[in-house]
Short mmCIF file of C-alpha atoms and ligand atoms in Angstrom, two decimals:
data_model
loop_
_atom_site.label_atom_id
_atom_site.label_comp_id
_atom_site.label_asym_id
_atom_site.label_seq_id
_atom_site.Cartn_x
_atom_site.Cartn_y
_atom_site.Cartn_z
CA UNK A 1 41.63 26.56 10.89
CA UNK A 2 38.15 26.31 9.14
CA UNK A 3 39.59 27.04 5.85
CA UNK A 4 42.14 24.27 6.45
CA UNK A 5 39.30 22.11 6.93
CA UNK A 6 37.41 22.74 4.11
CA UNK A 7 40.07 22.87 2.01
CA UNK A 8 40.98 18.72 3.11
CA UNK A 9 37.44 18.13 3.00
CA UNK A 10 36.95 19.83 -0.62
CA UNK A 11 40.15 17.65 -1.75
CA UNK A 12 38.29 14.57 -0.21
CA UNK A 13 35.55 15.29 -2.20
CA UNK A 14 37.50 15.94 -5.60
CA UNK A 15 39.39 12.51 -5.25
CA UNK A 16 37.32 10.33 -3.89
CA UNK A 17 34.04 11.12 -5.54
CA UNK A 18 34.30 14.02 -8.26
CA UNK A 19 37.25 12.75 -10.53
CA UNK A 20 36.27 8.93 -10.63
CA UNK A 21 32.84 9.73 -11.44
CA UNK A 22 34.49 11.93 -14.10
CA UNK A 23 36.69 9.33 -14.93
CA UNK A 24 34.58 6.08 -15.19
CA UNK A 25 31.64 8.07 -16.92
CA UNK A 26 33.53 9.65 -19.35
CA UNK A 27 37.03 8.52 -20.13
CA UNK A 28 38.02 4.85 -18.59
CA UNK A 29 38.45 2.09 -21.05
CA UNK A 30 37.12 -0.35 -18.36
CA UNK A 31 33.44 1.01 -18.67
CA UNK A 32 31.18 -0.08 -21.21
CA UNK A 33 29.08 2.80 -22.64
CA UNK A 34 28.61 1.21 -26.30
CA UNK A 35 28.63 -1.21 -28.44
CA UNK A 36 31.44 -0.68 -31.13
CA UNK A 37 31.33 -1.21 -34.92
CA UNK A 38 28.18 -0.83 -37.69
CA UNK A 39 25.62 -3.57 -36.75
CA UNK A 40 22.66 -2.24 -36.74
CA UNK A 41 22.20 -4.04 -32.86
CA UNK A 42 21.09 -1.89 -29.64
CA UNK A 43 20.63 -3.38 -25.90
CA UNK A 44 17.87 -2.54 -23.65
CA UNK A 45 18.45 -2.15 -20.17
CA UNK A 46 16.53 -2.06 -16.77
CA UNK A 47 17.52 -0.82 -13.81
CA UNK A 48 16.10 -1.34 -10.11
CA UNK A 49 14.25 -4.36 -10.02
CA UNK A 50 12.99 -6.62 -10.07
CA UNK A 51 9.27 -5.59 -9.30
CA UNK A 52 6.41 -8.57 -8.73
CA UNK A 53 4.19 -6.02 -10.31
CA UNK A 54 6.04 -4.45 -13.36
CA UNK A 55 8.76 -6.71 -13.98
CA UNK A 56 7.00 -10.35 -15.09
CA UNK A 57 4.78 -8.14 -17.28
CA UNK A 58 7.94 -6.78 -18.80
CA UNK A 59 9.45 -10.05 -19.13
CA UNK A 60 6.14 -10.93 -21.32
CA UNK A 61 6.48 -8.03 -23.61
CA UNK A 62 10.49 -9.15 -23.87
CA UNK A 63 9.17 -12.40 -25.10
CA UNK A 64 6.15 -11.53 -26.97
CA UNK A 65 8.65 -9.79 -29.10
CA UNK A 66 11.31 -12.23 -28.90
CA UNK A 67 13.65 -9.56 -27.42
CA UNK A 68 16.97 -10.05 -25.12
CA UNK A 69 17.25 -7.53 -22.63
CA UNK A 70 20.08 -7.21 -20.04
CA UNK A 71 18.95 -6.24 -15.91
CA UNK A 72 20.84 -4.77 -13.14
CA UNK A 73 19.23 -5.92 -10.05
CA UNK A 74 19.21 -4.57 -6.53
CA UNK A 75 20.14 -7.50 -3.45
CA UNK A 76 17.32 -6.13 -1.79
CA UNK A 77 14.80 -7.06 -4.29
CA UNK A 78 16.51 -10.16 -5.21
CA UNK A 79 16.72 -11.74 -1.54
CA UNK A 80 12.58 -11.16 -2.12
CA UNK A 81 12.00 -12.27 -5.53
CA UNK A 82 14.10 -14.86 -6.80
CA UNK A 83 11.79 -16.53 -8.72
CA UNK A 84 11.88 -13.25 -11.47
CA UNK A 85 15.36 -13.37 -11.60
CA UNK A 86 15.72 -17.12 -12.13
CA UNK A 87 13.03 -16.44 -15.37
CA UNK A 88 15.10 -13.82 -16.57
CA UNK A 89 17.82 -15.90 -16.72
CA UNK A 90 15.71 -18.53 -18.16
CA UNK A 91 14.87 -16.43 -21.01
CA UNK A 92 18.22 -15.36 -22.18
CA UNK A 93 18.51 -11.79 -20.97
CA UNK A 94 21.77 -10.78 -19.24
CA UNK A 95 21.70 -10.22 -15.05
CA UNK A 96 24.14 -8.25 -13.25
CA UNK A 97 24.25 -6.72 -10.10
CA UNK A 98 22.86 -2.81 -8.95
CA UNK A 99 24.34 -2.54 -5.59
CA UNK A 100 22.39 -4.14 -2.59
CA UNK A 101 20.13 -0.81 -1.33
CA UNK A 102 20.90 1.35 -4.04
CA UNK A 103 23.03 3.78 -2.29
CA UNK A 104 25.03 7.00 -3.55
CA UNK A 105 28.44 6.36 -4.20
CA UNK A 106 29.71 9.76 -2.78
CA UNK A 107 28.00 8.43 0.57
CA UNK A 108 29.71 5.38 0.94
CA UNK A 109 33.30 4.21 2.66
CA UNK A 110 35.40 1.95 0.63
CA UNK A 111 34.55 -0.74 2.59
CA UNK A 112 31.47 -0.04 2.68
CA UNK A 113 31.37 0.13 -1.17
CA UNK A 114 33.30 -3.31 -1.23
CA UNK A 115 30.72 -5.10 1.30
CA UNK A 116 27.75 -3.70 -0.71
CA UNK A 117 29.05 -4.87 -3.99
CA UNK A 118 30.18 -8.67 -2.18
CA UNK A 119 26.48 -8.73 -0.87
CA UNK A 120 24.81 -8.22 -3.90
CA UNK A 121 27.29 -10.95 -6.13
CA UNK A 122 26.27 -13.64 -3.71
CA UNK A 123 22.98 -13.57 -3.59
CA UNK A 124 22.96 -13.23 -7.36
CA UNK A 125 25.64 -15.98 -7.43
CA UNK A 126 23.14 -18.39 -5.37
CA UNK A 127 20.16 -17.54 -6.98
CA UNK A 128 21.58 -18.16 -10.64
CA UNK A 129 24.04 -21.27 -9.63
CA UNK A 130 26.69 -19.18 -11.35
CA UNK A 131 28.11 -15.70 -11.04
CA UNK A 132 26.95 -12.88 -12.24
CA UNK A 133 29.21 -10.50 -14.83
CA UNK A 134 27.89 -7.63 -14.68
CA UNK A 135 28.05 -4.42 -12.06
CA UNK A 136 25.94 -0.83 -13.00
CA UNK A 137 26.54 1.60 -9.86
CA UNK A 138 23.45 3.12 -9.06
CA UNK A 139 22.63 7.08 -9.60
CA UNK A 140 25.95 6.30 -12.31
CA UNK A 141 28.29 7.75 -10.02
CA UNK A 142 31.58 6.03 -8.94
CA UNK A 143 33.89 6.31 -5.90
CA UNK A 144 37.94 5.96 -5.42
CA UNK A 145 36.55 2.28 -4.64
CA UNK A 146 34.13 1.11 -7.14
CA UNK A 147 36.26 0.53 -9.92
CA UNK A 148 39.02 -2.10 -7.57
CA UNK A 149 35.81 -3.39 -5.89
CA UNK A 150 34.29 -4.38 -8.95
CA UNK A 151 37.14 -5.57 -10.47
CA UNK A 152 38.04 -7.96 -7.56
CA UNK A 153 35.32 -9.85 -7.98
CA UNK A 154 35.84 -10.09 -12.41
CA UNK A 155 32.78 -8.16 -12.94
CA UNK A 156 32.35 -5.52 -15.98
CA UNK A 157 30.94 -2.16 -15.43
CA UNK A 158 28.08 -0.94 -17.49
CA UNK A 159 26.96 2.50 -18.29
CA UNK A 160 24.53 3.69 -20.68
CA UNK A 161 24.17 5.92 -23.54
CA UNK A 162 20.62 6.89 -23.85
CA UNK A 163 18.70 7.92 -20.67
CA UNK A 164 14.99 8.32 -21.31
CA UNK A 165 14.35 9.42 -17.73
CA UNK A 166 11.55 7.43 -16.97
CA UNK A 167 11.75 7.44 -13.61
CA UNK A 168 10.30 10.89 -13.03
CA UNK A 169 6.60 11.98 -12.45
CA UNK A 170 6.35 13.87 -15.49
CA UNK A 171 7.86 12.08 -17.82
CA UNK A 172 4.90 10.99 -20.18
CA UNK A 173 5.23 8.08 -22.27
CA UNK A 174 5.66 9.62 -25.65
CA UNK A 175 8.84 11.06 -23.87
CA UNK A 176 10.07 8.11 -23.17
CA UNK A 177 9.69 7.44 -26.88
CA UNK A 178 11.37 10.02 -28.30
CA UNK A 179 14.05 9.95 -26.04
CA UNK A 180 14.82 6.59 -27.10
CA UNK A 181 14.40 7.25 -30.66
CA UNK A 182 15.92 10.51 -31.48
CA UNK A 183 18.98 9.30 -30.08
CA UNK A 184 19.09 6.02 -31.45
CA UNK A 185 22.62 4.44 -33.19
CA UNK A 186 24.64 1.16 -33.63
CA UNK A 187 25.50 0.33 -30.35
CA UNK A 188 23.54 2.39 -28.35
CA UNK A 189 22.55 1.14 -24.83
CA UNK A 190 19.57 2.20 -23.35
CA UNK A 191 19.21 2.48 -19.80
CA UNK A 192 14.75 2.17 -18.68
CA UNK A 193 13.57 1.53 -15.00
CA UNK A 194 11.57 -1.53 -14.04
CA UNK A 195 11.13 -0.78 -10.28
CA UNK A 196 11.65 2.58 -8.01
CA UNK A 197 11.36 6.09 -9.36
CA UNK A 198 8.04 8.54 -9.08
CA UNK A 199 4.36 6.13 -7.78
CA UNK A 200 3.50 4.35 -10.94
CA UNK A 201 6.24 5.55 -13.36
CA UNK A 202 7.46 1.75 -14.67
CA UNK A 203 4.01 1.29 -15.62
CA UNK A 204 4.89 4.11 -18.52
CA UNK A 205 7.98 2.35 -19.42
CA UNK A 206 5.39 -0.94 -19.91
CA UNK A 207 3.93 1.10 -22.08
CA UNK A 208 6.31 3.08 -24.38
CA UNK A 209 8.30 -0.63 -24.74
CA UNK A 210 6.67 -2.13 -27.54
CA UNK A 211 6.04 0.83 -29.57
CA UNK A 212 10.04 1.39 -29.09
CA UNK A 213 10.37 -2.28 -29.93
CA UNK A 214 7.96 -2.01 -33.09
CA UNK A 215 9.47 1.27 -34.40
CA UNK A 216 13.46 0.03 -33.92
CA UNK A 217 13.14 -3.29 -35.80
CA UNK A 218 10.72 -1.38 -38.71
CA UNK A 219 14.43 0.86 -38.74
CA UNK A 220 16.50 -2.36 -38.87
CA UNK A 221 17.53 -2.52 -35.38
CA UNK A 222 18.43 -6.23 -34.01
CA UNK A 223 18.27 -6.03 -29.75
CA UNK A 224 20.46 -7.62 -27.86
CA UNK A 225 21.81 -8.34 -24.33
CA UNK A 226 25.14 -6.59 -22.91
CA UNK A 227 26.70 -10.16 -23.04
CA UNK A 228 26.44 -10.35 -26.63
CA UNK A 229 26.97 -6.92 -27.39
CA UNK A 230 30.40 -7.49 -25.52
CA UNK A 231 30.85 -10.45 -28.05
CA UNK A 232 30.58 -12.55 -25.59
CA UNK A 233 28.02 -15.61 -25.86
CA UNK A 234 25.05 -15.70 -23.05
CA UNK A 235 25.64 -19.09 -20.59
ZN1 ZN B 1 19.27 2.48 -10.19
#
């Protein structure tokens, strides 16, 4: 009897969590994990915020250097700070949504995963007049119901291809450097935290920004948001 029951809840577990991960990570054409082709053109992304603290002082450094940047936004933040996300949409950089409280996938009913992901478009949708395109599933990880959720409401799913892990305590800020650098090509997406992770950690991410900035365009790299990196134009 018990192994019967572990073996339905270890088949659970394969098919509703383990192989979509799997899947949408690593094989689905319906995931963007990279901009195609030779242009010398990389997108910065942010995860988790926005922040009142870190993220206008981000948005600076994004404009100080004239840089388009693309953010995935938790609801919860965004019912709170509207007025960040309304700038960031101001200033060109691409918005799309992060799930409303930034919950596991594997921990989450397909309904639940549906509701979450409906939350989370709306208030984006009111704040920016218009709807957003984009979806990033926090921790990366996917359910049986992410993909159809995400897709019923026209959004694109985002992954990343560099991960400077910036979010832990001891991640310094030349590590967040290299990390970004020694994996650096065409199309590379680059996924940075603006909000959450170990006390004080964005505020290393403020600073390892513009010496990544600096050091990609002295190497000929162009930034640019997901929207454009799609080929599609920012509106
Ligand atoms: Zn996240």
């Amino acid at each position: 009897m018990l192994w019967s029951i572990l073996l339905i809840l270890s088949m659970i577990f394969l098919l509703y969590c383990l192989l979509p991960s799997y899947w949408a990570r690593n094989r689905s054409n319906k995931v963007f994990r990279k901009g195609q082709g030779p242009k010398k053109e990389v997108a910065l992304t942010f995860d988790d915020g926005p922040n009142p603290d870190y993220t206008p002082r981000l948005l600076n450094i994004l404009r100080e250097y004239d840089v388009p940047a693309s953010f995935f936004i938790m609801g919860k933040e965004a019912k709170r700070h509207s007025d960040i996300i309304k700038r960031m949409d101001k200033e060109g950089h691409t918005i799309g949504c992060h799930s409303y409280s930034h919950r596991h996938a594997w921990i989450m009913s397909p309904l639940r995963t549906i509701r979450d992901m409906n939350q989370t478009y709306n208030l984006l949708s009111n704040i920016l007049e218009k709807p957003p395109k984009w979806y990033r599933p926090p921790w990366g990880t996917f359910n049986a119901a992410s993909m159809f959720a995400a897709k019923r409401l026209d959004l694109d799913i985002a992954y990343w291809s560099i991960e400077a892990q910036d979010w832990t305590a001891r991640t310094t800020v030349e590590d967040i450097y290299s990390r970004v650098i020694d994996k650096i090509e065409p199309g590379s997406i680059i996924v940075l935290h603006d909000n959450q992770g170990a006390p004080g950690a964005p505020e290393k991410t403020l600073q390892a920004l513009p010496i990544i900035i600096r050091t990609l365009h002295k190497q000929g790299y162009d930034f640019v948001n997901l929207d454009h990196m799609k080929g599609e134009e920012h509106v």
